mmCIF file of C-alpha atoms in Angstrom:
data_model
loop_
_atom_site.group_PDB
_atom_site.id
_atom_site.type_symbol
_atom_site.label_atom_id
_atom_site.label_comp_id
_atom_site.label_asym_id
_atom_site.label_seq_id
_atom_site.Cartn_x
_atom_site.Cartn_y
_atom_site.Cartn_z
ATOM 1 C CA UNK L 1 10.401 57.388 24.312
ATOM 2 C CA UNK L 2 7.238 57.339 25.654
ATOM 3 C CA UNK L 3 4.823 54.035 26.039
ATOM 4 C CA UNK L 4 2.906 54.746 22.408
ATOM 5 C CA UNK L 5 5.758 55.203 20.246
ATOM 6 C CA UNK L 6 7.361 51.618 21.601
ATOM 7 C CA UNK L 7 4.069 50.288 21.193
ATOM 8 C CA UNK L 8 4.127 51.292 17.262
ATOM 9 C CA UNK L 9 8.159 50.219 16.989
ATOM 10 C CA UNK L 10 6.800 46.550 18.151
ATOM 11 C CA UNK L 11 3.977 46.682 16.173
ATOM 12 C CA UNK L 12 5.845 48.216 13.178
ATOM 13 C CA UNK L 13 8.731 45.193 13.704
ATOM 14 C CA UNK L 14 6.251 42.376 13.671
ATOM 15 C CA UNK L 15 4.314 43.791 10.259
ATOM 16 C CA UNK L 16 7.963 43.255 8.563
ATOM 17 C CA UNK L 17 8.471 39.892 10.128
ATOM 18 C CA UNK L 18 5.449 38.483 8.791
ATOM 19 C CA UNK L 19 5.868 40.357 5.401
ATOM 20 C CA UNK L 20 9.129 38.688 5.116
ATOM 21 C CA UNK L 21 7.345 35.094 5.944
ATOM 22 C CA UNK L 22 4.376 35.772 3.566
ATOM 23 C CA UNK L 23 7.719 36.878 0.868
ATOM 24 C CA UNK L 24 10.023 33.545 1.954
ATOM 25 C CA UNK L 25 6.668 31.505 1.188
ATOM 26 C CA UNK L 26 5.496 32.755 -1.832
ATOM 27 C CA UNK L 27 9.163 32.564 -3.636
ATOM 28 C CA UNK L 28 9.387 29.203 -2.144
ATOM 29 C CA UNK L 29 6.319 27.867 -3.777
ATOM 30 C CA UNK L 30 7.262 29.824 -6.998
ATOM 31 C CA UNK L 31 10.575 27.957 -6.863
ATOM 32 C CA UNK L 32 8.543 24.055 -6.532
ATOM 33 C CA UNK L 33 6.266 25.074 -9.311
ATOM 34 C CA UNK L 34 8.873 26.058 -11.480
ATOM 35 C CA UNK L 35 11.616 23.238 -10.562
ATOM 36 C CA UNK L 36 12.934 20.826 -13.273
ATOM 37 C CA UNK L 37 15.914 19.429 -10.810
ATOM 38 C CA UNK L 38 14.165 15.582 -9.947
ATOM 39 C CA UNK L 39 15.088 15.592 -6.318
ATOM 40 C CA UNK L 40 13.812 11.950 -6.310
ATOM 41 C CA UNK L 41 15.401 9.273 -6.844
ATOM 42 C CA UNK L 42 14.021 6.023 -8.202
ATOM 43 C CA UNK L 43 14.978 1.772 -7.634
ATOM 44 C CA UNK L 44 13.406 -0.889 -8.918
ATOM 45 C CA UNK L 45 11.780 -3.337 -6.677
ATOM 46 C CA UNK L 46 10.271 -7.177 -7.182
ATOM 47 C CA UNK L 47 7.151 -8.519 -5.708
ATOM 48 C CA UNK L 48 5.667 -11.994 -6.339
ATOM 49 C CA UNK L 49 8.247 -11.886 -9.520
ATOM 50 C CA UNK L 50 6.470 -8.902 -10.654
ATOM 51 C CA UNK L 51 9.019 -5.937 -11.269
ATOM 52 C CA UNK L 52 7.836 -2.242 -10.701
ATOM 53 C CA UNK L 53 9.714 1.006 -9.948
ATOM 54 C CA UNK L 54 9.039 3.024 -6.980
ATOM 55 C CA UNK L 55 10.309 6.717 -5.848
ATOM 56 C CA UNK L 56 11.949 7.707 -2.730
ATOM 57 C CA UNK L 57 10.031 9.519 -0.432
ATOM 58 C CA UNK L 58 8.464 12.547 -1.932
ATOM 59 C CA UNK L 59 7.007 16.036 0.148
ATOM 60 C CA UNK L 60 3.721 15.144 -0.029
ATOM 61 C CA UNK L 61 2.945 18.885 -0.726
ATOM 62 C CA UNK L 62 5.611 19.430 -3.987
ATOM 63 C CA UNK L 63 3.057 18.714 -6.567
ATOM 64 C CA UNK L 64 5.593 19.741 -9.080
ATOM 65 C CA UNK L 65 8.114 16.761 -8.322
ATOM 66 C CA UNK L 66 5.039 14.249 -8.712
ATOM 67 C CA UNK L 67 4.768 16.191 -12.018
ATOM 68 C CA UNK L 68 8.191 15.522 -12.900
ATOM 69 C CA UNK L 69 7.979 11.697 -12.076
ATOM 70 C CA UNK L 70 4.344 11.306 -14.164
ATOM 71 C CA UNK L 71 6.126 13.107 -16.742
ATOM 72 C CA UNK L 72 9.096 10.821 -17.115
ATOM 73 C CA UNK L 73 6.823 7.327 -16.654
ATOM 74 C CA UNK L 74 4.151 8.114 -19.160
ATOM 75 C CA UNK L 75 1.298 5.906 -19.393
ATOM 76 C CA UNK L 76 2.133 3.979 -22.328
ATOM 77 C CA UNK L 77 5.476 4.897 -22.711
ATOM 78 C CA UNK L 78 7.881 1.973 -22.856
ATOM 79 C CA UNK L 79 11.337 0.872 -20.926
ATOM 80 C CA UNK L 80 13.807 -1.855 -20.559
ATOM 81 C CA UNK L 81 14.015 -3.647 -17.415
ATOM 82 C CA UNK L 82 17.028 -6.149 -16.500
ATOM 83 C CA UNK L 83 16.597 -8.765 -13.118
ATOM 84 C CA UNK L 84 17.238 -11.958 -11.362
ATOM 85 C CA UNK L 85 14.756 -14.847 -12.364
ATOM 86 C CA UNK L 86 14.140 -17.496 -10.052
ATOM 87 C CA UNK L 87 17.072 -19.754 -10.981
ATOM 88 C CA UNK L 88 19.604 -16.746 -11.282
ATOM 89 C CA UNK L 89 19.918 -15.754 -14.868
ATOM 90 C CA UNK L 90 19.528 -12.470 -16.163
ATOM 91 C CA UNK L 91 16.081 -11.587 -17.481
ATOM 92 C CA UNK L 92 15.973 -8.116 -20.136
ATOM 93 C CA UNK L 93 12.815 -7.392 -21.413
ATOM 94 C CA UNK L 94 10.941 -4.224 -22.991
ATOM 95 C CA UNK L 95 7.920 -3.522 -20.865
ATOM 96 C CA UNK L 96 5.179 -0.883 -21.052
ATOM 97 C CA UNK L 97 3.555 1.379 -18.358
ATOM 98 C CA UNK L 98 0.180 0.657 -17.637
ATOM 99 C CA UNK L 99 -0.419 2.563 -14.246
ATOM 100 C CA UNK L 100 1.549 4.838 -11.387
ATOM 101 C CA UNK L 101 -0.319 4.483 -8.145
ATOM 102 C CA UNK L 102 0.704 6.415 -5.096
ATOM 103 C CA UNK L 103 1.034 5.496 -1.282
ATOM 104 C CA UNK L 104 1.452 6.773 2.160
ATOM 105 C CA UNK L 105 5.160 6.968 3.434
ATOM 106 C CA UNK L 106 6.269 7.366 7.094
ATOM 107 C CA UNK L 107 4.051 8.798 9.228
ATOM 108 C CA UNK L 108 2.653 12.125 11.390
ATOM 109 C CA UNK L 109 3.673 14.837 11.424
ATOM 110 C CA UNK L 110 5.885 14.402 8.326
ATOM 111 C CA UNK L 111 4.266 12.365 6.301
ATOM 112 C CA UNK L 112 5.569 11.701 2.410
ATOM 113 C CA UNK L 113 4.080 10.666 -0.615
ATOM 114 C CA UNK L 114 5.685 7.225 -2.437
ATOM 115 C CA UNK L 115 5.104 6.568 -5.985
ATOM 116 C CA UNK L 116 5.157 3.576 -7.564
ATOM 117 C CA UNK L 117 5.410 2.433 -11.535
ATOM 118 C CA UNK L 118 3.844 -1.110 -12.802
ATOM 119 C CA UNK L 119 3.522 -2.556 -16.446
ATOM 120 C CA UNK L 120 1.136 -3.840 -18.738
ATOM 121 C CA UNK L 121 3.061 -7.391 -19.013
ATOM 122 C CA UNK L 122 1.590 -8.047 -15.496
ATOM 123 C CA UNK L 123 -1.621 -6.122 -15.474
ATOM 124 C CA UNK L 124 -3.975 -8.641 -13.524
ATOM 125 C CA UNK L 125 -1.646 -11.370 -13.451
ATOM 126 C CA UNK L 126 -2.107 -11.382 -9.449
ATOM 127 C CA UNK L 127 -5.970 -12.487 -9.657
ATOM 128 C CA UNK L 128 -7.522 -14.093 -8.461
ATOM 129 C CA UNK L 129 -5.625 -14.530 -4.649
ATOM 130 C CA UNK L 130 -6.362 -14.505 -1.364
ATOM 131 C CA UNK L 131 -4.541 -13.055 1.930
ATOM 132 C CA UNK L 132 -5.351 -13.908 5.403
ATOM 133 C CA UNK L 133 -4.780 -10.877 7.369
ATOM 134 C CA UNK L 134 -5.453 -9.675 11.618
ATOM 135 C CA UNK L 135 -8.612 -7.501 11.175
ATOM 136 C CA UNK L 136 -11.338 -5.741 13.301
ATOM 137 C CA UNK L 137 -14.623 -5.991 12.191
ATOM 138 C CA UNK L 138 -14.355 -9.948 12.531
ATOM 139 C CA UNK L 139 -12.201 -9.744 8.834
ATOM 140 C CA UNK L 140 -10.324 -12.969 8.850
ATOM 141 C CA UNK L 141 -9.071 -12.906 5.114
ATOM 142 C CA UNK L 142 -9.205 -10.346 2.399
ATOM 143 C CA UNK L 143 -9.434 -11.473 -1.563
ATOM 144 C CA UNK L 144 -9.079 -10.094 -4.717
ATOM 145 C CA UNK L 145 -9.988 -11.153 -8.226
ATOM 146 C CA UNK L 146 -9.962 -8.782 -10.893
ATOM 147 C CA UNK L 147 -12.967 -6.835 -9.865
ATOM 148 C CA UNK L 148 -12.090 -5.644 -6.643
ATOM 149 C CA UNK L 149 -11.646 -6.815 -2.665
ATOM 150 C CA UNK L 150 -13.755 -9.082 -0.678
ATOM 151 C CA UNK L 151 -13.476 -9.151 3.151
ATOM 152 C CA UNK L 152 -15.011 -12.037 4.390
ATOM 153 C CA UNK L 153 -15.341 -13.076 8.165
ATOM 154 C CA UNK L 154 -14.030 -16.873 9.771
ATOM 155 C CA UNK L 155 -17.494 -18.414 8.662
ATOM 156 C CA UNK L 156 -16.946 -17.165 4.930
ATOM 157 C CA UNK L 157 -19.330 -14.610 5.313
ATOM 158 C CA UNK L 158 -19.077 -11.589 3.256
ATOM 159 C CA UNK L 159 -18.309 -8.312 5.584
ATOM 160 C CA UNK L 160 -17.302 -5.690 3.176
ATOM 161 C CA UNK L 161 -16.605 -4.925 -0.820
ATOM 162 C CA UNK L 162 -15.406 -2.618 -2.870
ATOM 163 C CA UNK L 163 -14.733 -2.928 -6.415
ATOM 164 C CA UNK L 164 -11.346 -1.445 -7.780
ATOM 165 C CA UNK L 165 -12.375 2.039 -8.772
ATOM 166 C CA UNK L 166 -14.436 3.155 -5.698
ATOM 167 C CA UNK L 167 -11.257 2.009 -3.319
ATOM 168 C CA UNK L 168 -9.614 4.077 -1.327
ATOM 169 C CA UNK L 169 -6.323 2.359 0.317
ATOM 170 C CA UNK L 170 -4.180 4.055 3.571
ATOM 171 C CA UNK L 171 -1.361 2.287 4.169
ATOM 172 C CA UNK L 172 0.383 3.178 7.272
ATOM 173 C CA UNK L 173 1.055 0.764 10.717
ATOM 174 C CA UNK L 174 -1.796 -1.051 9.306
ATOM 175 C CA UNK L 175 -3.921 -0.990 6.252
ATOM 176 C CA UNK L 176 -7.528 1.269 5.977
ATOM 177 C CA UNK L 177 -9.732 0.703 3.189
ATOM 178 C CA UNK L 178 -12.490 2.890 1.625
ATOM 179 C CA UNK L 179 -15.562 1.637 -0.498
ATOM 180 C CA UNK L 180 -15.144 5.609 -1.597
ATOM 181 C CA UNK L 181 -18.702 5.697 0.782
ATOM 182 C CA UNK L 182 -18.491 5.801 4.034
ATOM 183 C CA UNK L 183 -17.863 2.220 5.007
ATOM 184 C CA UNK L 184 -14.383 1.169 5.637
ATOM 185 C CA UNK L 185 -12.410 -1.271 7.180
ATOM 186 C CA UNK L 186 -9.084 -2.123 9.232
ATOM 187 C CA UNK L 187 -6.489 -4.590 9.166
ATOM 188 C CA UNK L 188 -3.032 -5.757 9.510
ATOM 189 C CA UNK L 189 -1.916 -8.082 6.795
ATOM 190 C CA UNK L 190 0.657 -11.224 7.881
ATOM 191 C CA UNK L 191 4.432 -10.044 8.151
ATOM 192 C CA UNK L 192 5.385 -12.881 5.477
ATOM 193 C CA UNK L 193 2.762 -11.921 2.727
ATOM 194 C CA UNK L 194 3.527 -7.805 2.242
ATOM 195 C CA UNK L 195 2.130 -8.552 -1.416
ATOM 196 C CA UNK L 196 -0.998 -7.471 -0.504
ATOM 197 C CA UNK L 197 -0.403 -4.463 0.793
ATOM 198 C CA UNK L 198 1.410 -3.965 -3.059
ATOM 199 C CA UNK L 199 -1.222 -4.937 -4.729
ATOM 200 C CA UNK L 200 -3.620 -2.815 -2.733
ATOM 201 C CA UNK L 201 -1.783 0.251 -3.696
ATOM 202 C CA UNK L 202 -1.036 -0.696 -7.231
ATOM 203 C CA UNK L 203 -4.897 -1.099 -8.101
ATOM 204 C CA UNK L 204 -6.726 1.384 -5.606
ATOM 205 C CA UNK L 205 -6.611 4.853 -4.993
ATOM 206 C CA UNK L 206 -4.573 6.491 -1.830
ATOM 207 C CA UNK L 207 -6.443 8.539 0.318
ATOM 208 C CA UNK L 208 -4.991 9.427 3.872
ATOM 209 C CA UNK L 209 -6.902 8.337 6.629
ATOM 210 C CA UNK L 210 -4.896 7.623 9.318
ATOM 211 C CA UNK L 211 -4.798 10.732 10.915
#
């Protein structure tokens, strides 16, 4: 066999390797677009006595299972819910969907998508609070009321705004916000007060920008 015909074997071999790739691909995505199996699974979770139901992680890239999730939360739509209230008795009641917000789970290179389900019955009941938080920027404290976040420095100076439907919220190590311009800011909120980080995601808009 002479040089030129093993040069068009190998060449001839590595045009049906990638054709098979290219094939494995395409029926893969054909097979996520066309899935009804949930391969999430869902818990409900308590924050400042506010109940909400959040996903496991998701592939940030199967649109079809955040599909599936919208599609069994629908805005509006109604549920029973059954927990713990703060002396121990059982609590049932009928609540209503008023939002499903999505966040940043784990990290790079794998990064997931989390989705999260809150109800009218405590739309805005968190307002209007405050958080202090370790930021850059000289941000000593972060607060919210019901028309968006405030950072404001040690002297009570305002340093940055945002009302709720221009923010953009990356939660990873720490916390990035967005004023959907091109300011933003960075910050760690306290270990013992994770209900800002909640509320962040619950009202905002998740954009990645952590890496």
């Amino acid at each position: 066999m002479d040089d030129d015909t093993g040069i068009l074997i190998f060449l001839g071999v590595g045009v049906l390797v990638l054709i098979g790739i290219i094939v494995f691909g395409v029926l893969s995505t054909r097979r996520k677009r066309a899935a009804t199996q949930r391969t999430f699974t869902v818990r409900q979770a308590s924050i400042g006595g506010q109940p909400f139901l959040e996903s496991s992680d998701l592939d940030a890239s199967d649109k079809r299972q955040e599909e599936l999730f919208r599609a069994t939360y629908l805005i509006g739509g109604s549920l029973v819910l059954a927990w713990a209230g703060a002396d121990g008795d059982r609590i049932e009641q009928e609540v209503h969907v008023s939002r499903i917000s999505r966040s940043l789970r784990a990290g790079w290179p794998q990064a997931k998508l989390g989705l999260s389900v809150y109800f009218r019955e405590w739309e805005g009941s968190e307002f209007p609070v405050r958080f202090t938080v370790k930021g850059r920027d000289k941000v000593t404290s972060v607060e919210l009321d019901a028309t968006g976040v405030r950072a404001v420095d040690a002297a009570q100076n305002l340093v940055w705004s945002a009302p709720w439907e221009r923010l953009l919220v990356s939660n990873g190590t720490d916390i990035v916000l967005s004023d959907g311009a091109s300011k933003t800011i960075r910050f760690e909120p306290l270990a013992d007060e994770p209900e800002l980080e909640e509320i962040l995601i619950k009202y905002g808009t998740m954009k990645q920008m952590h890496f």
